Amino acid sequence: MNSLLNALVIPARLTHPVHIRPLQLDAASQQRVAAGEVTVLAGHDWHAYLTNESGRIFHNVRAEVLLREAGLDVASTIHGSVTFLGHAEPWEEADAPRHLIRLAEQLFDMPLAA
């Protein structure tokens, strides 16, 4: 699959804004997930990608809040940037769900989509 999707990105550093970003998913991206370089957390109609890079030392408080408010019980501390996408057909990606974007807008008091 080689498509361009709209992802909701929650950077770890508070000085970097939460934003929507076009994301190209390709075979290399999927291999990083399969190799364990990226962890996937799943909700009802969305999933979040967490990068497991050793250099990622920043605690991502905003992602933890969004994950909890979206209904996921997060037991550990989240580090690094988190990228949210939606589910389409089984094993297919979709744009980040609109309800998740609206929740992020409310929680972080910032407009994300036009």
XYZ file of C-alpha atoms in Angstrom, residues 10-13 37 39 41 49-64 67 74 76-83:
33
model
C 1.164 14.689 18.952
C 4.801 15.767 19.425
C 6.391 15.061 22.787
C 7.883 18.517 23.194
C 10.904 -0.276 16.044
C 4.727 0.117 18.845
C -1.763 0.985 20.362
C 2.128 4.609 16.377
C 4.813 5.164 19.042
C 8.424 5.207 17.896
C 10.745 3.184 20.144
C 13.936 5.085 19.415
C 16.466 5.178 22.243
C 17.014 8.909 21.722
C 13.371 9.662 22.534
C 13.555 10.819 26.123
C 10.721 13.331 26.194
C 7.615 12.307 28.128
C 4.530 12.869 25.931
C 1.923 14.081 28.397
C -0.472 15.295 25.674
C -0.519 11.880 23.961
C -1.188 10.167 27.287
C -5.166 8.202 24.673
C -2.485 3.483 29.302
C 3.016 3.023 31.063
C 4.552 6.399 30.304
C 4.484 7.486 26.659
C 7.711 8.905 25.213
C 8.397 10.530 21.856
C 5.956 11.706 19.214
C 2.758 9.751 18.627
C 0.995 9.483 15.261
